[in-house]
PDB file of C-alpha atoms and ligand atoms in Angstrom:
ATOM      1  CA  MET A1432      18.747 -12.939 -73.346  1.00 96.00           C
ATOM      2  CA  LYS A1433      19.727 -16.419 -72.105  1.00 96.00           C
ATOM      3  CA  ASP A1434      23.378 -15.321 -71.998  1.00 97.00           C
ATOM      4  CA  ILE A1435      22.452 -12.274 -69.917  1.00 98.00           C
ATOM      5  CA  LEU A1436      19.873 -13.508 -67.391  1.00 98.00           C
ATOM      6  CA  ASP A1437      20.195 -16.736 -65.414  1.00 98.00           C
ATOM      7  CA  PHE A1438      17.132 -18.642 -66.607  1.00 98.00           C
ATOM      8  CA  ASP A1439      18.347 -21.792 -64.836  1.00 97.00           C
ATOM      9  CA  ARG A1440      17.725 -20.046 -61.528  1.00 97.00           C
ATOM     10  CA  TYR A1441      14.991 -17.642 -62.582  1.00 98.00           C
ATOM     11  CA  PRO A1442      12.786 -19.137 -65.331  1.00 98.00           C
ATOM     12  CA  LEU A1443      11.452 -15.894 -66.819  1.00 98.00           C
ATOM     13  CA  ASP A1444      11.609 -17.557 -70.237  1.00 97.00           C
ATOM     14  CA  ARG A1445       9.116 -20.252 -69.159  1.00 97.00           C
ATOM     15  CA  GLU A1446       6.169 -18.061 -68.277  1.00 96.00           C
ATOM     16  CA  GLY A1447       3.265 -19.930 -66.712  1.00 93.00           C
ATOM     17  CA  SER A1448       5.304 -23.070 -65.941  1.00 97.00           C
ATOM     18  CA  ALA A1449       5.190 -24.545 -62.427  1.00 98.00           C
ATOM     19  CA  GLU A1450       8.679 -23.177 -61.645  1.00 98.00           C
ATOM     20  CA  TRP A1451       7.749 -19.720 -62.976  1.00 98.00           C
ATOM     21  CA  GLN A1452       4.624 -19.736 -60.819  1.00 98.00           C
ATOM     22  CA  GLN A1453       6.655 -20.798 -57.802  1.00 98.00           C
ATOM     23  CA  LEU A1454       9.083 -17.911 -58.291  1.00 98.00           C
ATOM     24  CA  VAL A1455       6.182 -15.472 -58.526  1.00 98.00           C
ATOM     25  CA  GLU A1456       4.674 -16.847 -55.308  1.00 98.00           C
ATOM     26  CA  GLN A1457       7.986 -16.693 -53.427  1.00 98.00           C
ATOM     27  CA  SER A1458       8.447 -13.104 -54.554  1.00 98.00           C
ATOM     28  CA  ILE A1459       4.937 -12.120 -53.451  1.00 98.00           C
ATOM     29  CA  ALA A1460       5.524 -13.755 -50.062  1.00 98.00           C
ATOM     30  CA  ALA A1461       8.799 -11.860 -49.600  1.00 96.00           C
ATOM     31  CA  LEU A1462       7.082  -8.581 -50.528  1.00 95.00           C
ATOM     32  CA  GLU A1463       4.458  -9.273 -47.859  1.00 93.00           C
ATOM     33  CA  VAL A1464       7.003 -10.008 -45.132  1.00 91.00           C
ATOM     34  CA  ASP A1465       9.959  -7.728 -45.969  1.00 88.00           C
ATOM     35  CA  GLY A1466       8.479  -5.197 -48.380  1.00 91.00           C
ATOM     36  CA  MET A1467      10.976  -6.382 -50.996  1.00 95.00           C
ATOM     37  CA  PHE A1468      12.363  -9.316 -52.870  1.00 97.00           C
ATOM     38  CA  ASN A1469      15.852  -9.935 -54.200  1.00 97.00           C
ATOM     39  CA  LEU A1470      16.851 -12.137 -57.110  1.00 98.00           C
ATOM     40  CA  GLU A1471      20.522 -12.671 -56.369  1.00 98.00           C
ATOM     41  CA  GLY A1472      22.498 -13.827 -59.384  1.00 98.00           C
ATOM     42  CA  PHE A1473      19.804 -12.556 -61.752  1.00 98.00           C
ATOM     43  CA  LEU A1474      22.626 -11.632 -64.142  1.00 98.00           C
ATOM     44  CA  ARG A1475      24.918 -14.364 -65.352  1.00 98.00           C
ATOM     45  CA  PRO A1476      28.561 -14.120 -64.238  1.00 98.00           C
ATOM     46  CA  GLY A1477      30.428 -11.322 -66.027  1.00 98.00           C
ATOM     47  CA  VAL A1478      27.304  -9.493 -67.243  1.00 98.00           C
ATOM     48  CA  ALA A1479      27.281  -6.837 -64.509  1.00 98.00           C
ATOM     49  CA  GLU A1480      30.941  -6.116 -65.290  1.00 98.00           C
ATOM     50  CA  LYS A1481      30.128  -5.836 -69.005  1.00 98.00           C
ATOM     51  CA  ALA A1482      27.279  -3.428 -68.239  1.00 98.00           C
ATOM     52  CA  VAL A1483      29.637  -1.323 -66.118  1.00 98.00           C
ATOM     53  CA  ARG A1484      32.224  -1.227 -68.927  1.00 98.00           C
ATOM     54  CA  GLU A1485      29.543   0.098 -71.293  1.00 98.00           C
ATOM     55  CA  ILE A1486      28.395   2.799 -68.906  1.00 98.00           C
ATOM     56  CA  ARG A1487      31.600   3.887 -67.188  1.00 97.00           C
ATOM     57  CA  PRO A1488      32.890   6.244 -69.946  1.00 97.00           C
ATOM     58  CA  VAL A1489      29.532   8.065 -70.129  1.00 98.00           C
ATOM     59  CA  MET A1490      29.316   8.172 -66.340  1.00 98.00           C
ATOM     60  CA  ALA A1491      32.808   9.665 -66.132  1.00 96.00           C
ATOM     61  CA  ALA A1492      32.324  12.277 -68.856  1.00 97.00           C
ATOM     62  CA  ARG A1493      28.647  13.189 -69.152  1.00 96.00           C
ATOM     63  CA  SER A1494      26.674  12.208 -66.048  1.00 97.00           C
ATOM     64  CA  HIS A1495      24.493  14.748 -64.313  1.00 97.00           C
ATOM     65  CA  VAL A1496      25.637  15.548 -60.790  1.00 96.00           C
ATOM     66  CA  HIS A1497      22.707  16.067 -58.503  1.00 90.00           C
ATOM     67  CA  LYS A1498      23.559  17.474 -55.091  1.00 91.00           C
ATOM     68  CA  ARG A1499      20.859  18.665 -52.766  1.00 90.00           C
ATOM     69  CA  MET A1500      19.753  19.111 -49.177  1.00 91.00           C
ATOM     70  CA  HIS A1501      16.305  17.669 -48.574  1.00 90.00           C
ATOM     71  CA  ASN A1502      14.035  16.263 -45.904  1.00 91.00           C
ATOM     72  CA  ILE A1503      12.682  12.707 -45.891  1.00 94.00           C
ATOM     73  CA  TYR A1504       9.584  13.890 -47.806  1.00 92.00           C
ATOM     74  CA  PHE A1505      11.421  15.751 -50.600  1.00 88.00           C
ATOM     75  CA  LYS A1506       9.021  18.615 -49.862  1.00 90.00           C
ATOM     76  CA  PRO A1507       9.735  22.214 -48.800  1.00 87.00           C
ATOM     77  CA  ASP A1508       7.316  21.935 -45.877  1.00 89.00           C
ATOM     78  CA  ILE A1509       4.593  19.819 -44.282  1.00 91.00           C
ATOM     79  CA  PRO A1510       1.624  22.029 -43.350  1.00 91.00           C
ATOM     80  CA  GLU A1511       0.901  20.314 -40.023  1.00 92.00           C
ATOM     81  CA  LEU A1512       4.535  20.433 -38.833  1.00 92.00           C
ATOM     82  CA  ALA A1513       6.504  23.367 -37.423  1.00 91.00           C
ATOM     83  CA  PRO A1514       9.521  24.109 -39.649  1.00 91.00           C
ATOM     84  CA  ASP A1515      11.887  23.061 -36.843  1.00 91.00           C
ATOM     85  CA  HIS A1516      10.157  19.719 -36.164  1.00 93.00           C
ATOM     86  CA  PRO A1517      12.854  17.000 -36.028  1.00 92.00           C
ATOM     87  CA  ALA A1518      10.970  14.930 -38.644  1.00 94.00           C
ATOM     88  CA  LEU A1519      11.932  17.692 -41.116  1.00 94.00           C
ATOM     89  CA  ARG A1520      15.659  17.434 -40.404  1.00 92.00           C
ATOM     90  CA  LYS A1521      17.646  18.030 -43.596  1.00 92.00           C
ATOM     91  CA  VAL A1522      19.989  15.443 -45.071  1.00 90.00           C
ATOM     92  CA  GLU A1523      22.267  15.596 -48.124  1.00 89.00           C
ATOM     93  CA  THR A1524      22.067  13.468 -51.263  1.00 89.00           C
ATOM     94  CA  ILE A1525      24.713  13.416 -53.994  1.00 89.00           C
ATOM     95  CA  SER A1526      24.463  11.217 -57.060  1.00 93.00           C
ATOM     96  CA  HIS A1527      25.626  10.997 -60.659  1.00 97.00           C
ATOM     97  CA  THR A1528      22.992  10.063 -63.216  1.00 97.00           C
ATOM     98  CA  VAL A1529      23.260   8.629 -66.704  1.00 98.00           C
ATOM     99  CA  CYS A1530      19.970   8.623 -68.638  1.00 98.00           C
ATOM    100  CA  ALA A1531      18.623   6.016 -71.041  1.00 98.00           C
ATOM    101  CA  ASP A1532      19.261   8.232 -74.095  1.00 98.00           C
ATOM    102  CA  GLN A1533      22.999   8.208 -73.287  1.00 98.00           C
ATOM    103  CA  ILE A1534      23.351   4.408 -73.401  1.00 98.00           C
ATOM    104  CA  PRO A1535      21.577   3.207 -76.570  1.00 97.00           C
ATOM    105  CA  GLY A1536      22.138  -0.457 -77.363  1.00 97.00           C
ATOM    106  CA  SER A1537      23.384  -1.207 -73.841  1.00 98.00           C
ATOM    107  CA  VAL A1538      22.803  -4.462 -72.043  1.00 98.00           C
ATOM    108  CA  VAL A1539      20.993  -2.546 -69.283  1.00 98.00           C
ATOM    109  CA  LEU A1540      18.376  -1.197 -71.713  1.00 98.00           C
ATOM    110  CA  ALA A1541      17.927  -4.633 -73.301  1.00 98.00           C
ATOM    111  CA  ILE A1542      17.063  -6.036 -69.863  1.00 98.00           C
ATOM    112  CA  TYR A1543      14.750  -3.106 -69.117  1.00 98.00           C
ATOM    113  CA  GLU A1544      12.736  -3.741 -72.280  1.00 98.00           C
ATOM    114  CA  TYR A1545      12.656  -7.534 -72.023  1.00 98.00           C
ATOM    115  CA  GLU A1546       8.924  -8.335 -72.169  1.00 98.00           C
ATOM    116  CA  PRO A1547       9.016 -11.503 -70.016  1.00 98.00           C
ATOM    117  CA  LEU A1548      10.624  -9.402 -67.239  1.00 98.00           C
ATOM    118  CA  LEU A1549       7.739  -6.924 -67.413  1.00 98.00           C
ATOM    119  CA  ARG A1550       5.213  -9.747 -67.220  1.00 98.00           C
ATOM    120  CA  PHE A1551       7.021 -11.381 -64.304  1.00 98.00           C
ATOM    121  CA  LEU A1552       7.201  -8.080 -62.393  1.00 98.00           C
ATOM    122  CA  ALA A1553       3.529  -7.356 -63.060  1.00 98.00           C
ATOM    123  CA  ALA A1554       2.616 -10.769 -61.629  1.00 98.00           C
ATOM    124  CA  THR A1555       4.661 -10.154 -58.455  1.00 98.00           C
ATOM    125  CA  MET A1556       3.124  -6.705 -57.976  1.00 96.00           C
ATOM    126  CA  GLY A1557      -0.428  -7.903 -58.595  1.00 96.00           C
ATOM    127  CA  LYS A1558      -0.812  -5.749 -61.727  1.00 97.00           C
ATOM    128  CA  THR A1559      -2.513  -6.836 -64.926  1.00 97.00           C
ATOM    129  CA  ARG A1560       0.241  -5.316 -67.047  1.00 97.00           C
ATOM    130  CA  LEU A1561       3.275  -3.100 -66.791  1.00 97.00           C
ATOM    131  CA  HIS A1562       4.606  -0.857 -69.529  1.00 98.00           C
ATOM    132  CA  VAL A1563       8.004   0.644 -70.146  1.00 98.00           C
ATOM    133  CA  MET A1564       8.104   4.402 -69.792  1.00 97.00           C
ATOM    134  CA  GLN A1565       8.153   6.426 -72.990  1.00 97.00           C
ATOM    135  CA  ASP A1566      10.331   9.213 -71.602  1.00 97.00           C
ATOM    136  CA  PRO A1567      13.670   8.930 -73.445  1.00 97.00           C
ATOM    137  CA  LEU A1568      15.638  10.117 -70.398  1.00 98.00           C
ATOM    138  CA  ALA A1569      13.731   8.757 -67.408  1.00 97.00           C
ATOM    139  CA  ARG A1570      12.821   5.241 -68.563  1.00 97.00           C
ATOM    140  CA  THR A1571      16.069   3.862 -67.171  1.00 98.00           C
ATOM    141  CA  ASN A1572      18.629   5.739 -65.096  1.00 98.00           C
ATOM    142  CA  VAL A1573      21.991   4.485 -63.958  1.00 98.00           C
ATOM    143  CA  MET A1574      23.068   6.136 -60.732  1.00 97.00           C
ATOM    144  CA  ALA A1575      26.611   6.228 -59.373  1.00 97.00           C
ATOM    145  CA  TYR A1576      27.663   7.117 -55.836  1.00 96.00           C
ATOM    146  CA  ARG A1577      31.326   7.833 -55.130  1.00 96.00           C
ATOM    147  CA  ALA A1578      33.317   8.044 -51.893  1.00 96.00           C
ATOM    148  CA  GLY A1579      31.529  10.327 -49.452  1.00 95.00           C
ATOM    149  CA  GLU A1580      28.263  10.305 -51.420  1.00 95.00           C
ATOM    150  CA  ALA A1581      24.894   8.883 -50.424  1.00 93.00           C
ATOM    151  CA  LEU A1582      21.246   8.706 -51.373  1.00 93.00           C
ATOM    152  CA  ASN A1583      19.821   9.920 -48.114  1.00 94.00           C
ATOM    153  CA  TRP A1584      16.634   9.119 -46.199  1.00 95.00           C
ATOM    154  CA  HIS A1585      13.412   9.335 -48.184  1.00 95.00           C
ATOM    155  CA  PHE A1586      10.096   7.721 -48.989  1.00 94.00           C
ATOM    156  CA  ASP A1587       9.460   6.798 -52.619  1.00 91.00           C
ATOM    157  CA  ARG A1588       6.756   8.450 -54.706  1.00 87.00           C
ATOM    158  CA  SER A1589       6.021   5.274 -56.646  1.00 88.00           C
ATOM    159  CA  GLU A1590       4.528   2.146 -55.117  1.00 89.00           C
ATOM    160  CA  PHE A1591       7.375  -0.119 -56.284  1.00 94.00           C
ATOM    161  CA  THR A1592      10.977   0.497 -57.291  1.00 94.00           C
ATOM    162  CA  THR A1593      12.893  -1.946 -59.472  1.00 97.00           C
ATOM    163  CA  THR A1594      16.681  -1.807 -59.446  1.00 97.00           C
ATOM    164  CA  LEU A1595      19.583  -3.853 -60.710  1.00 98.00           C
ATOM    165  CA  LEU A1596      22.874  -3.492 -58.868  1.00 98.00           C
ATOM    166  CA  LEU A1597      25.777  -3.376 -61.335  1.00 98.00           C
ATOM    167  CA  GLN A1598      28.704  -2.617 -59.041  1.00 98.00           C
ATOM    168  CA  ALA A1599      29.013  -2.473 -55.252  1.00 98.00           C
ATOM    169  CA  ALA A1600      31.191  -0.044 -53.319  1.00 97.00           C
ATOM    170  CA  GLU A1601      34.162  -1.401 -51.399  1.00 97.00           C
ATOM    171  CA  ARG A1602      32.434  -0.385 -48.192  1.00 96.00           C
ATOM    172  CA  GLY A1603      29.146   1.380 -47.479  1.00 96.00           C
ATOM    173  CA  GLY A1604      26.634   2.003 -50.231  1.00 96.00           C
ATOM    174  CA  ASP A1605      24.213  -0.385 -48.553  1.00 96.00           C
ATOM    175  CA  LEU A1606      20.436  -0.201 -48.521  1.00 95.00           C
ATOM    176  CA  GLU A1607      19.241   0.761 -45.045  1.00 95.00           C
ATOM    177  CA  TYR A1608      15.499   0.624 -44.531  1.00 95.00           C
ATOM    178  CA  ARG A1609      12.848   0.852 -41.860  1.00 94.00           C
ATOM    179  CA  THR A1610       9.808  -1.206 -42.841  1.00 92.00           C
ATOM    180  CA  ASP A1611       6.380   0.464 -42.501  1.00 92.00           C
ATOM    181  CA  LEU A1612       7.660   3.486 -40.625  1.00 94.00           C
ATOM    182  CA  ARG A1613       4.406   5.193 -41.592  1.00 95.00           C
ATOM    183  CA  SER A1614       1.109   4.087 -43.106  1.00 93.00           C
ATOM    184  CA  ASP A1615      -1.344   5.744 -45.457  1.00 92.00           C
ATOM    185  CA  ASP A1616      -3.325   7.038 -42.466  1.00 94.00           C
ATOM    186  CA  ASN A1617      -0.590   7.504 -39.836  1.00 95.00           C
ATOM    187  CA  PRO A1618       2.390   9.708 -40.753  1.00 96.00           C
ATOM    188  CA  ASN A1619       4.177   8.787 -37.456  1.00 96.00           C
ATOM    189  CA  TYR A1620       6.222  12.005 -37.324  1.00 96.00           C
ATOM    190  CA  ASP A1621       7.762  11.090 -33.968  1.00 95.00           C
ATOM    191  CA  GLY A1622       8.907   7.764 -35.379  1.00 96.00           C
ATOM    192  CA  VAL A1623      10.385   9.589 -38.397  1.00 95.00           C
ATOM    193  CA  ALA A1624      12.259  11.934 -36.048  1.00 95.00           C
ATOM    194  CA  ARG A1625      13.584   8.963 -34.062  1.00 96.00           C
ATOM    195  CA  LEU A1626      14.879   7.275 -37.225  1.00 96.00           C
ATOM    196  CA  LEU A1627      16.607  10.474 -38.409  1.00 95.00           C
ATOM    197  CA  GLU A1628      18.291  10.753 -35.018  1.00 94.00           C
ATOM    198  CA  GLY A1629      19.633   7.210 -35.441  1.00 93.00           C
ATOM    199  CA  ARG A1630      17.523   5.862 -32.595  1.00 94.00           C
ATOM    200  CA  ASP A1631      15.277   3.376 -34.390  1.00 96.00           C
ATOM    201  CA  PRO A1632      16.259  -0.201 -33.450  1.00 95.00           C
ATOM    202  CA  GLU A1633      14.143  -1.602 -36.289  1.00 94.00           C
ATOM    203  CA  ALA A1634      16.244  -0.079 -39.082  1.00 95.00           C
ATOM    204  CA  LYS A1635      17.960  -2.839 -41.068  1.00 95.00           C
ATOM    205  CA  ILE A1636      20.868  -2.865 -43.499  1.00 95.00           C
ATOM    206  CA  LEU A1637      20.991  -4.980 -46.644  1.00 94.00           C
ATOM    207  CA  ARG A1638      24.293  -5.570 -48.431  1.00 94.00           C
ATOM    208  CA  MET A1639      23.472  -6.498 -52.018  1.00 94.00           C
ATOM    209  CA  LYS A1640      25.701  -8.292 -54.490  1.00 97.00           C
ATOM    210  CA  PRO A1641      26.196  -7.028 -58.059  1.00 98.00           C
ATOM    211  CA  GLY A1642      23.830  -8.796 -60.442  1.00 98.00           C
ATOM    212  CA  THR A1643      20.926  -8.717 -57.957  1.00 98.00           C
ATOM    213  CA  LEU A1644      17.488  -7.558 -59.060  1.00 98.00           C
ATOM    214  CA  ASN A1645      15.667  -5.845 -56.210  1.00 97.00           C
ATOM    215  CA  VAL A1646      11.980  -4.945 -56.098  1.00 97.00           C
ATOM    216  CA  PHE A1647      11.179  -2.647 -53.208  1.00 95.00           C
ATOM    217  CA  ARG A1648       7.989  -1.170 -51.839  1.00 94.00           C
ATOM    218  CA  GLY A1649       9.259   2.182 -50.577  1.00 92.00           C
ATOM    219  CA  LYS A1650       6.204   4.383 -50.201  1.00 93.00           C
ATOM    220  CA  ASN A1651       5.897   3.904 -46.444  1.00 93.00           C
ATOM    221  CA  THR A1652       9.221   2.222 -45.766  1.00 92.00           C
ATOM    222  CA  ALA A1653      11.861   4.887 -45.139  1.00 95.00           C
ATOM    223  CA  HIS A1654      15.170   4.060 -46.788  1.00 95.00           C
ATOM    224  CA  ARG A1655      18.556   5.349 -47.797  1.00 95.00           C
ATOM    225  CA  VAL A1656      21.790   4.209 -49.367  1.00 95.00           C
ATOM    226  CA  THR A1657      24.544   4.633 -46.799  1.00 95.00           C
ATOM    227  CA  THR A1658      27.630   6.728 -47.557  1.00 96.00           C
ATOM    228  CA  VAL A1659      30.024   5.090 -49.995  1.00 97.00           C
ATOM    229  CA  GLU A1660      33.615   4.490 -48.937  1.00 97.00           C
ATOM    230  CA  GLY A1661      36.597   3.473 -51.034  1.00 97.00           C
ATOM    231  CA  GLU A1662      37.666   3.969 -54.629  1.00 95.00           C
ATOM    232  CA  ARG A1663      35.000   1.935 -56.395  1.00 96.00           C
ATOM    233  CA  GLU A1664      31.730   3.719 -57.162  1.00 96.00           C
ATOM    234  CA  ARG A1665      28.418   2.051 -56.449  1.00 97.00           C
ATOM    235  CA  MET A1666      26.513   1.736 -59.714  1.00 98.00           C
ATOM    236  CA  ILE A1667      22.853   0.804 -59.918  1.00 98.00           C
ATOM    237  CA  ALA A1668      20.260   0.788 -62.715  1.00 98.00           C
ATOM    238  CA  VAL A1669      16.779   2.057 -61.836  1.00 97.00           C
ATOM    239  CA  PHE A1670      13.957   0.778 -64.054  1.00 98.00           C
ATOM    240  CA  SER A1671      10.725   2.797 -64.336  1.00 96.00           C
ATOM    241  CA  TYR A1672       7.570   0.904 -65.255  1.00 97.00           C
ATOM    242  CA  TYR A1673       3.983   2.119 -65.258  1.00 96.00           C
ATOM    243  CA  GLU A1674       0.541   0.558 -65.476  1.00 96.00           C
ATOM    244  CA  LYS A1675      -0.306   3.065 -68.235  1.00 96.00           C
ATOM    245  CA  PRO A1676       1.509   3.069 -71.578  1.00 97.00           C
ATOM    246  CA  GLY A1677       3.241   6.173 -72.912  1.00 96.00           C
ATOM    247  CA  VAL A1678       4.205   7.879 -69.629  1.00 96.00           C
ATOM    248  CA  MET A1679       6.488  10.917 -70.049  1.00 97.00           C
ATOM    249  CA  PHE A1680       8.055  13.369 -67.622  1.00 96.00           C
ATOM    250  CA  SER A1681       7.307  17.035 -68.168  1.00 96.00           C
ATOM    251  CA  ALA A1682      10.161  19.224 -69.428  1.00 96.00           C
ATOM    252  CA  GLU A1683      10.299  20.795 -65.936  1.00 95.00           C
ATOM    253  CA  GLU A1684      10.731  17.375 -64.319  1.00 93.00           C
ATOM    254  CA  ARG A1685      13.525  16.485 -66.743  1.00 95.00           C
ATOM    255  CA  VAL A1686      15.333  19.725 -65.998  1.00 95.00           C
ATOM    256  CA  GLY A1687      14.853  19.152 -62.255  1.00 90.00           C
ATOM    257  CA  PHE A1688      16.187  15.594 -62.285  1.00 91.00           C
ATOM    258  CA  TYR A1689      18.716  15.697 -65.128  1.00 95.00           C
ATOM    259  CA  GLY A1690      19.573  19.340 -65.752  1.00 94.00           C
ATOM    260  CA  ARG A1691      18.258  19.259 -69.342  1.00 95.00           C
ATOM    261  CA  ALA A1692      14.860  19.076 -71.042  1.00 94.00           C
ATOM    262  CA  ALA A1693      15.927  16.816 -73.905  1.00 91.00           C
TER     263      ALA A1693
HETATM  264 FE1  LIG B 428      13.912   5.216 -52.984  1.00 74.78          FE
END
């Protein structure tokens, strides 16, 4: 793993050392302030490109194209809102997904399963332990977005999302987010409507570099990936970890997300 991850910068291999502890504390502080932390240069030079070379043929030939209109909640309706409320404005998401079972032996899966990474992430998230997901499809997904495609505005279902950017688009394909747009007890529908109308001055854009590990708290922070422009597709690995071992999707969920049950 020392040829894949930059342990000089990010000492995941020296768990419990003073420099490991310092990295954990910096990451926790960034989560508090920004709702995310970024480990730029997490991958050693050339590793993101290698990962892309492994995945590109599968992405080109066998990825699942998911195209849908949705609202920011990914729900058909919100009982307390009229169907024409501007917070329910529909947006379009298009993505191409490669599942973990399609990339056995890949560098991306080796990183996903690397135990010291799980222990580091658990420490930053204040969890006793994290486990890899058991679901053979969902455990790791690699998503691609091509010219004209975007992951549109949404809130995440999970408390944290862990991603590794493998390839950036020439232009666009940036993470745009609005920190704490809602809270667990205030849905702030008018604020949601304002954001969707492009009138929220607190929305920020983050341009990430390939090889960056990003941990993001997206449950109450609205976010999207802006529309990709140019020939090069944006490619990002999404790692799913749980506090419980053995988590699986149902067959219905697999069909919904990937177009196949197995
Ligand atoms: Fe998200």
